[in-house]
PDB file of N, CA and C in Angstrom:
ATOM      1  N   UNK A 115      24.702  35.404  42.514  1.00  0.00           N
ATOM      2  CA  UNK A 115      23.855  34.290  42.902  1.00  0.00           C
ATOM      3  C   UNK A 115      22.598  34.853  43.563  1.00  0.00           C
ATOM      4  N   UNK A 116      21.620  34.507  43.075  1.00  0.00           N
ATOM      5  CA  UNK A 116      19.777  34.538  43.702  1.00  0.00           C
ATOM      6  C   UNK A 116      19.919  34.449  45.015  1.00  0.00           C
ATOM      7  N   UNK A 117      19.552  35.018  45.940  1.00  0.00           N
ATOM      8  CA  UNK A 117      19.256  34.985  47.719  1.00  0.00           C
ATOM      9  C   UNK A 117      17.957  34.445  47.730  1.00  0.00           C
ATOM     10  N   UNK A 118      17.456  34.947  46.989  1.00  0.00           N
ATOM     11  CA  UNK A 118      15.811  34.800  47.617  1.00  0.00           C
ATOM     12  C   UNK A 118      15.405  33.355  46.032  1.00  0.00           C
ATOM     13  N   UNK A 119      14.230  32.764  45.971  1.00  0.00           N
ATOM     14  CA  UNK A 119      13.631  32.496  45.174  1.00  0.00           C
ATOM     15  C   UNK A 119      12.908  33.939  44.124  1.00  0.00           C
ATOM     16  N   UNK A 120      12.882  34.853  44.318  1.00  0.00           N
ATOM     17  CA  UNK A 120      12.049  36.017  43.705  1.00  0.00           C
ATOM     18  C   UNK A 120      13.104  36.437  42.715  1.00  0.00           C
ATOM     19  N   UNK A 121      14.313  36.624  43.333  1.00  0.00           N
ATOM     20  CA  UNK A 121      15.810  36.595  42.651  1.00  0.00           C
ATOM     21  C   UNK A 121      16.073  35.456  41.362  1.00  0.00           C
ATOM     22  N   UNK A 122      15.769  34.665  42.087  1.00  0.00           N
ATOM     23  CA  UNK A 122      16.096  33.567  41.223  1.00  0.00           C
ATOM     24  C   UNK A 122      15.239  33.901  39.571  1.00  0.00           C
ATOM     25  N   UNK A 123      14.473  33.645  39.798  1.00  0.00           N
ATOM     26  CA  UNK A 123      12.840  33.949  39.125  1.00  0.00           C
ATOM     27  C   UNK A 123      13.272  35.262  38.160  1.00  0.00           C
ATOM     28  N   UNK A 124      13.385  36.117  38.481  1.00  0.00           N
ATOM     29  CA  UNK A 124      13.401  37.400  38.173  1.00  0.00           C
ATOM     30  C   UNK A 124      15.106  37.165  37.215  1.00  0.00           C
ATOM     31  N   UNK A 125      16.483  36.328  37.686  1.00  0.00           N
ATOM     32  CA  UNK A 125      17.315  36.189  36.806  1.00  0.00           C
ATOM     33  C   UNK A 125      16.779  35.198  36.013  1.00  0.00           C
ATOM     34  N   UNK A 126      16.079  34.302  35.951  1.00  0.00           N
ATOM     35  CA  UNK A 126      15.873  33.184  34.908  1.00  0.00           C
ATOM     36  C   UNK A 126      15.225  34.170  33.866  1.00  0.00           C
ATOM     37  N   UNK A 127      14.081  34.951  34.124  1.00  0.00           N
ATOM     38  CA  UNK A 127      13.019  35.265  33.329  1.00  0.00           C
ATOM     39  C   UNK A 127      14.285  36.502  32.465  1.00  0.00           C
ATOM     40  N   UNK A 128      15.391  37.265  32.733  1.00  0.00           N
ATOM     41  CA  UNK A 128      16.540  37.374  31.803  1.00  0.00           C
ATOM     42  C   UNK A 128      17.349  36.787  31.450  1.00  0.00           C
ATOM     43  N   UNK A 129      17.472  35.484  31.287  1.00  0.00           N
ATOM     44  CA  UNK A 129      18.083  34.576  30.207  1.00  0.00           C
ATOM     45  C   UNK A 129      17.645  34.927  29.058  1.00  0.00           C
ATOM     46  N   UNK A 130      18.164  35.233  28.246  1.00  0.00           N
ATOM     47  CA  UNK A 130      18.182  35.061  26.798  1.00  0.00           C
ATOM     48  C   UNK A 130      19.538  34.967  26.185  1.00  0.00           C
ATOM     49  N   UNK A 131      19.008  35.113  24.868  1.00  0.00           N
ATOM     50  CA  UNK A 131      20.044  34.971  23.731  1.00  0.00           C
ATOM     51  C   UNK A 131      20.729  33.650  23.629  1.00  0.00           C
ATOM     52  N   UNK A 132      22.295  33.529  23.736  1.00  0.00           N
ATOM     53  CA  UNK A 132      22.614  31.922  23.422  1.00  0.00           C
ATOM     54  C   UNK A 132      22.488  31.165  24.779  1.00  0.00           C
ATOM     55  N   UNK A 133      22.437  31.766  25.777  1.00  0.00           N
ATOM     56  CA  UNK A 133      22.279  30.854  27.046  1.00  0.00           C
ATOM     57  C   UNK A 133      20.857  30.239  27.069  1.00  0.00           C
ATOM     58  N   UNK A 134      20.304  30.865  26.497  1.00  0.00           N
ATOM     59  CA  UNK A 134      18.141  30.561  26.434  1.00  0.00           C
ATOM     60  C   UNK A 134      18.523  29.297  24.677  1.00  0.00           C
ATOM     61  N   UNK A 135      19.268  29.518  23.828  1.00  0.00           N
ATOM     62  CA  UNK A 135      19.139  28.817  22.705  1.00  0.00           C
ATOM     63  C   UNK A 135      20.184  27.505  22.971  1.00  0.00           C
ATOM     64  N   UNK A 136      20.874  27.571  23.924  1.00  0.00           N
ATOM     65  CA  UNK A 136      21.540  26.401  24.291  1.00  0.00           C
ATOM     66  C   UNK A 136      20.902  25.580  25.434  1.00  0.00           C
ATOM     67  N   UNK A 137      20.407  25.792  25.810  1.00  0.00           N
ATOM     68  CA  UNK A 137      19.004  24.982  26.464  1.00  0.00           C
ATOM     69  C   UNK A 137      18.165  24.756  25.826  1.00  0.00           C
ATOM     70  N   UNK A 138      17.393  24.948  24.946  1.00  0.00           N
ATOM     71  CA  UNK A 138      16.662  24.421  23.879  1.00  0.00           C
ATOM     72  C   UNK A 138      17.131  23.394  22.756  1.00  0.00           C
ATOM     73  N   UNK A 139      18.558  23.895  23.076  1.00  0.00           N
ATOM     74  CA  UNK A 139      18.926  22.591  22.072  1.00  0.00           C
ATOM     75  C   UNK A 139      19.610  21.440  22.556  1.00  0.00           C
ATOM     76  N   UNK A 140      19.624  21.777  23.837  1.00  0.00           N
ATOM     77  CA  UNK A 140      20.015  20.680  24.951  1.00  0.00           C
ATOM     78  C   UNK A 140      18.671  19.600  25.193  1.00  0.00           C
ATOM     79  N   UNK A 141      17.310  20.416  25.270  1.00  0.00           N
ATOM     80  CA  UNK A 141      16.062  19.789  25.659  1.00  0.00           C
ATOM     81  C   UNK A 141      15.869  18.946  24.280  1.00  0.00           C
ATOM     82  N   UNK A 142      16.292  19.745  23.232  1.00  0.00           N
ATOM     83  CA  UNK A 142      15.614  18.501  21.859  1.00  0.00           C
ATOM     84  C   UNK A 142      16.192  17.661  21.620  1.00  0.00           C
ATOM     85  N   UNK A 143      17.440  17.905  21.916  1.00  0.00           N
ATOM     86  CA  UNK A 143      18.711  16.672  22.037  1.00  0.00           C
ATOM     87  C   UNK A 143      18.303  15.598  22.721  1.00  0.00           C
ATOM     88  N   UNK A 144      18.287  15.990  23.795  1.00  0.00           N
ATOM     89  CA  UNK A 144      17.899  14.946  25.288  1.00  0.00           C
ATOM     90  C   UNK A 144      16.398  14.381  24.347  1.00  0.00           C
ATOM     91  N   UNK A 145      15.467  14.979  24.303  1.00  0.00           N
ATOM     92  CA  UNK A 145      14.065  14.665  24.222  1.00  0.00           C
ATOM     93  C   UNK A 145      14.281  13.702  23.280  1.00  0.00           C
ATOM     94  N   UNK A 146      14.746  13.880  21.958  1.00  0.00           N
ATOM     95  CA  UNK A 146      15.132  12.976  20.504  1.00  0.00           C
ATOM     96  C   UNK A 146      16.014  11.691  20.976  1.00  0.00           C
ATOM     97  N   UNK A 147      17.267  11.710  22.377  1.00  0.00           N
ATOM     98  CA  UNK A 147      18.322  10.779  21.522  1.00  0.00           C
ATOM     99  C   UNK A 147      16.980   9.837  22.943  1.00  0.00           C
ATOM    100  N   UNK A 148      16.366  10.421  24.097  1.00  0.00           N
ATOM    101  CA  UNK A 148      16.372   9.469  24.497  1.00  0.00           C
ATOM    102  C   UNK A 148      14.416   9.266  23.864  1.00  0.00           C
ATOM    103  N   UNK A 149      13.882   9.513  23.235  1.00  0.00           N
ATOM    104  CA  UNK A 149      13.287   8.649  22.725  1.00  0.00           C
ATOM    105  C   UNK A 149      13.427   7.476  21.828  1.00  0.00           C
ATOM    106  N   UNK A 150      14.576   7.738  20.978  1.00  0.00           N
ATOM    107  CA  UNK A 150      14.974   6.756  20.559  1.00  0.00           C
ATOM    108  C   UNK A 150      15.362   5.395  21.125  1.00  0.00           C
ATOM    109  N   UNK A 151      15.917   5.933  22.089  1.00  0.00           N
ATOM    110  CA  UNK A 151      16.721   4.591  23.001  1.00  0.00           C
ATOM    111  C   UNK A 151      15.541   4.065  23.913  1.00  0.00           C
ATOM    112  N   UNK A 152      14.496   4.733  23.966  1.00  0.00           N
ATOM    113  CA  UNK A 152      13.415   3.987  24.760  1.00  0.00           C
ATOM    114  C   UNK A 152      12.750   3.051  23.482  1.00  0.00           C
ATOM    115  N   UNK A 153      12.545   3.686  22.085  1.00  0.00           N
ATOM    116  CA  UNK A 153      12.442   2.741  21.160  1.00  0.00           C
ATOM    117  C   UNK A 153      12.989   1.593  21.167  1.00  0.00           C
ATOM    118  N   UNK A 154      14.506   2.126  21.278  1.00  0.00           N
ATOM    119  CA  UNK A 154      15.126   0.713  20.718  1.00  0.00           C
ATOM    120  C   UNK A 154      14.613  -0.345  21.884  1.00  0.00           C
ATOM    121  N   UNK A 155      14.958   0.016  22.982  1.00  0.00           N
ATOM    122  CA  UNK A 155      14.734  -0.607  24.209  1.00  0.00           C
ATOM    123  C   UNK A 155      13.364  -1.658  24.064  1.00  0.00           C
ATOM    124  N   UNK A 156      12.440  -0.853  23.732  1.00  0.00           N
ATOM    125  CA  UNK A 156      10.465  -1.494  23.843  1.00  0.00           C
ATOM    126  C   UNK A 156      10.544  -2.198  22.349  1.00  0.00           C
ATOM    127  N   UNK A 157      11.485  -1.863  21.503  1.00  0.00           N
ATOM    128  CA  UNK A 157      10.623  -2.903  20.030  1.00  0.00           C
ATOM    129  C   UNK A 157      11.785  -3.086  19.428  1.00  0.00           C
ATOM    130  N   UNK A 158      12.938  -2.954  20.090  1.00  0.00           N
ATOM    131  CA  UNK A 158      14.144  -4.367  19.352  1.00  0.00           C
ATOM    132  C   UNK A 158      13.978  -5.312  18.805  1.00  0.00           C
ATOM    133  N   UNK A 159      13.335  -6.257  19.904  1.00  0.00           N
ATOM    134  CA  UNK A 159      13.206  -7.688  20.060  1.00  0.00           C
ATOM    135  C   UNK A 159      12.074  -8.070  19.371  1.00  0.00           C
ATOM    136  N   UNK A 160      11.245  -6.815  19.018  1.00  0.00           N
ATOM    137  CA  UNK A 160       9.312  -7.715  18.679  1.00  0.00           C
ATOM    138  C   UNK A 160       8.600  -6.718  17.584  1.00  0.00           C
ATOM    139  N   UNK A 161       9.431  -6.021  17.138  1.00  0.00           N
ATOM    140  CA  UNK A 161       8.992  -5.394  16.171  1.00  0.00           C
ATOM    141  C   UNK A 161      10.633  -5.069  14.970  1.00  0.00           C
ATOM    142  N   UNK A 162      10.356  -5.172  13.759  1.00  0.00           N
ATOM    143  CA  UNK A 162      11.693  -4.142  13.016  1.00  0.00           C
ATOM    144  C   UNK A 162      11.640  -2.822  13.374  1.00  0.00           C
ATOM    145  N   UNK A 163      13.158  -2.178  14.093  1.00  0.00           N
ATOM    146  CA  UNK A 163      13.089  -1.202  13.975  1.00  0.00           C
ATOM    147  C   UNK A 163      13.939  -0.837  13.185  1.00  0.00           C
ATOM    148  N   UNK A 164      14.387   0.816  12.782  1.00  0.00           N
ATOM    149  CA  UNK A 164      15.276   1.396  12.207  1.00  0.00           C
ATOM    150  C   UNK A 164      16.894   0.994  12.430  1.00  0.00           C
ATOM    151  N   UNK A 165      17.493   0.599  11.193  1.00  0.00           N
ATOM    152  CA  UNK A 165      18.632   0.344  11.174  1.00  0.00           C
ATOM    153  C   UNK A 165      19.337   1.390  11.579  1.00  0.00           C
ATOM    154  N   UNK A 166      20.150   1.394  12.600  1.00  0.00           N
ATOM    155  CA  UNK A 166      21.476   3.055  13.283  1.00  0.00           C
ATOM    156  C   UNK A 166      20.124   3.688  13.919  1.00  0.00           C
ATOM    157  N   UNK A 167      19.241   3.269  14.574  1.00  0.00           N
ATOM    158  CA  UNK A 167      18.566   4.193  16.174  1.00  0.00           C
ATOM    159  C   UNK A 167      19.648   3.863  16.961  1.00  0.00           C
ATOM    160  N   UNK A 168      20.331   3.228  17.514  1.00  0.00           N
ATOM    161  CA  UNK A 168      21.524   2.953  18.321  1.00  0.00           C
ATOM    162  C   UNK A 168      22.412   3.358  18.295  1.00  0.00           C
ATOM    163  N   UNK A 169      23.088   4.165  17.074  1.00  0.00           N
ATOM    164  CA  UNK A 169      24.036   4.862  16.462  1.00  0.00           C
ATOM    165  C   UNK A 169      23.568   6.338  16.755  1.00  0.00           C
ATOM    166  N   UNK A 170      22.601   6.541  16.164  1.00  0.00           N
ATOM    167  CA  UNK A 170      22.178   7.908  16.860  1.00  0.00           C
ATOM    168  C   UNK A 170      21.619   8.167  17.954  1.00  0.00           C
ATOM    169  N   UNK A 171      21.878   7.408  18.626  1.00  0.00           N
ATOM    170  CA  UNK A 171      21.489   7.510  20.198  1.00  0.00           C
ATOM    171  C   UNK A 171      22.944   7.605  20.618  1.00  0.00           C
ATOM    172  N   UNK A 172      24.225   7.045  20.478  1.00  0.00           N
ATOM    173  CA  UNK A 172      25.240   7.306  20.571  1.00  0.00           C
ATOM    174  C   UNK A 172      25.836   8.637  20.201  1.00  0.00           C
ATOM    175  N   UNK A 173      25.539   9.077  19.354  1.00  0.00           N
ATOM    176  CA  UNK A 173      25.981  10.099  18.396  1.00  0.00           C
ATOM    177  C   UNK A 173      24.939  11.378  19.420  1.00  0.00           C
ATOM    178  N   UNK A 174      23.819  11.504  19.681  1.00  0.00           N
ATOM    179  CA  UNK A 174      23.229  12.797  20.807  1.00  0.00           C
ATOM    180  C   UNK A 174      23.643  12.428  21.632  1.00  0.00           C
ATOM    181  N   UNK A 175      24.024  11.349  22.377  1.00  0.00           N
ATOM    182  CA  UNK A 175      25.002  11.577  23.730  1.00  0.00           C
ATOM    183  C   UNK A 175      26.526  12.129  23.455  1.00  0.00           C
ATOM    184  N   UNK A 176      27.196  11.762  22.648  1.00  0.00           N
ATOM    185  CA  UNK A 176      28.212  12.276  22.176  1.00  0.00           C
ATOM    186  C   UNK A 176      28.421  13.930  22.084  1.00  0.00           C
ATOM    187  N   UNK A 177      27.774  14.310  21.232  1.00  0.00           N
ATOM    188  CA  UNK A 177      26.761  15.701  20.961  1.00  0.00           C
ATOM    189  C   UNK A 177      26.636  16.580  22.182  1.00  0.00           C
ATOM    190  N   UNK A 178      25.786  16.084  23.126  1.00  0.00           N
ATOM    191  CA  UNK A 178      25.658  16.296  23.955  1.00  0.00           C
ATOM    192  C   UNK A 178      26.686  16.767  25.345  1.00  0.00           C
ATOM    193  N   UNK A 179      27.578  15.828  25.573  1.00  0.00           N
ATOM    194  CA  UNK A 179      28.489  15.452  25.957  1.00  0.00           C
ATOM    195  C   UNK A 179      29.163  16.923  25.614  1.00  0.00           C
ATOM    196  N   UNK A 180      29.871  16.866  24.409  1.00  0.00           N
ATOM    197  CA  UNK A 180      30.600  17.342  24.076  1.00  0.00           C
ATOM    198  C   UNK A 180      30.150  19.235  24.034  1.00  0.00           C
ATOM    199  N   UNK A 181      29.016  19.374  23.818  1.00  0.00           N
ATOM    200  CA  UNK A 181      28.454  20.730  24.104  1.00  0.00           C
ATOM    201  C   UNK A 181      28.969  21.372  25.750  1.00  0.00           C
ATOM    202  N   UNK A 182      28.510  20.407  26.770  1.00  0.00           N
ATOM    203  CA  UNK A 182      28.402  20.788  28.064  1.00  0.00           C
ATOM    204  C   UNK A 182      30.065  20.947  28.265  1.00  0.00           C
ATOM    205  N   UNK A 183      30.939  19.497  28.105  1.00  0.00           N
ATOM    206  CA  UNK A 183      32.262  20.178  28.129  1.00  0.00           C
ATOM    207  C   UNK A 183      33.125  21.614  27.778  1.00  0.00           C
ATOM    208  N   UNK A 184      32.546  21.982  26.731  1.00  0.00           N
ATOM    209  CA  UNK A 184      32.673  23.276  25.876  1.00  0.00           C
ATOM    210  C   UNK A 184      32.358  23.987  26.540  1.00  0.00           C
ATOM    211  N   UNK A 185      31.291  24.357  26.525  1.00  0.00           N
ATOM    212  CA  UNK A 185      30.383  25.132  27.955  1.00  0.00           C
ATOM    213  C   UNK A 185      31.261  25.275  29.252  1.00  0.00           C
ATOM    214  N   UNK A 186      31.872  24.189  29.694  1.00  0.00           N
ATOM    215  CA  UNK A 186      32.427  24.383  30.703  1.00  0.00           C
ATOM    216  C   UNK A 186      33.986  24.586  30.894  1.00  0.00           C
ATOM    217  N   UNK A 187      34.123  24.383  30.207  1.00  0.00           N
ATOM    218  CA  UNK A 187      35.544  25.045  29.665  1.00  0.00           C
ATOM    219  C   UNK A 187      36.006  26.378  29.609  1.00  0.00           C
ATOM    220  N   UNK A 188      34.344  26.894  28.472  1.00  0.00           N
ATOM    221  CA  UNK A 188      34.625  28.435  28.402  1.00  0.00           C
ATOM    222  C   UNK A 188      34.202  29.594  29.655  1.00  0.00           C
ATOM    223  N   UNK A 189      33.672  28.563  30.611  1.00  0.00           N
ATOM    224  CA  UNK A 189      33.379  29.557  31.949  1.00  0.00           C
ATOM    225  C   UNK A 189      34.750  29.280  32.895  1.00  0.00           C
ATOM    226  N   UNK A 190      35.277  28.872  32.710  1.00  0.00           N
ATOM    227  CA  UNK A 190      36.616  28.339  33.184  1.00  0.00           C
ATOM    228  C   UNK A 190      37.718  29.497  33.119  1.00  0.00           C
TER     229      UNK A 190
END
């Protein structure tokens, strides 16, 4: 564990490999399911939207979900 902030800094900036590519696919996940759901949210009611945005907004939380469990399992 980092003592200092300089520590900290200095272990982040060696992240790589799948710990650096599982955060990236955590951020596009997140970024994608919840734009959608802000879609559905703002133009449900007053515009057509896409039939299953709601489904796949279910389906990256799911996704999601289910990554971090894994994740935490295998540090377990």
């Amino acid at each position: 564990m980092a003592d200092t902030e300089e520590q900290r800094k200095l272990a982040v900036s060696h992240v790589g490999g799948s710990s650096s590519k599982l955060c990236m696919l955590w951020r596009s996940s997140l970024t994608s399911t919840v734009a959608k759901l802000e879609a559905y949210i703002d133009f449900s009611e007053d515009e057509n939207i896409e039939e299953g945005v709601l489904q796949e907004v279910e389906q990256g939380e799911t996704l999601i979900l289910l990554s971090l469990l894994i994740c935490t399992c295998l540090e377990d």
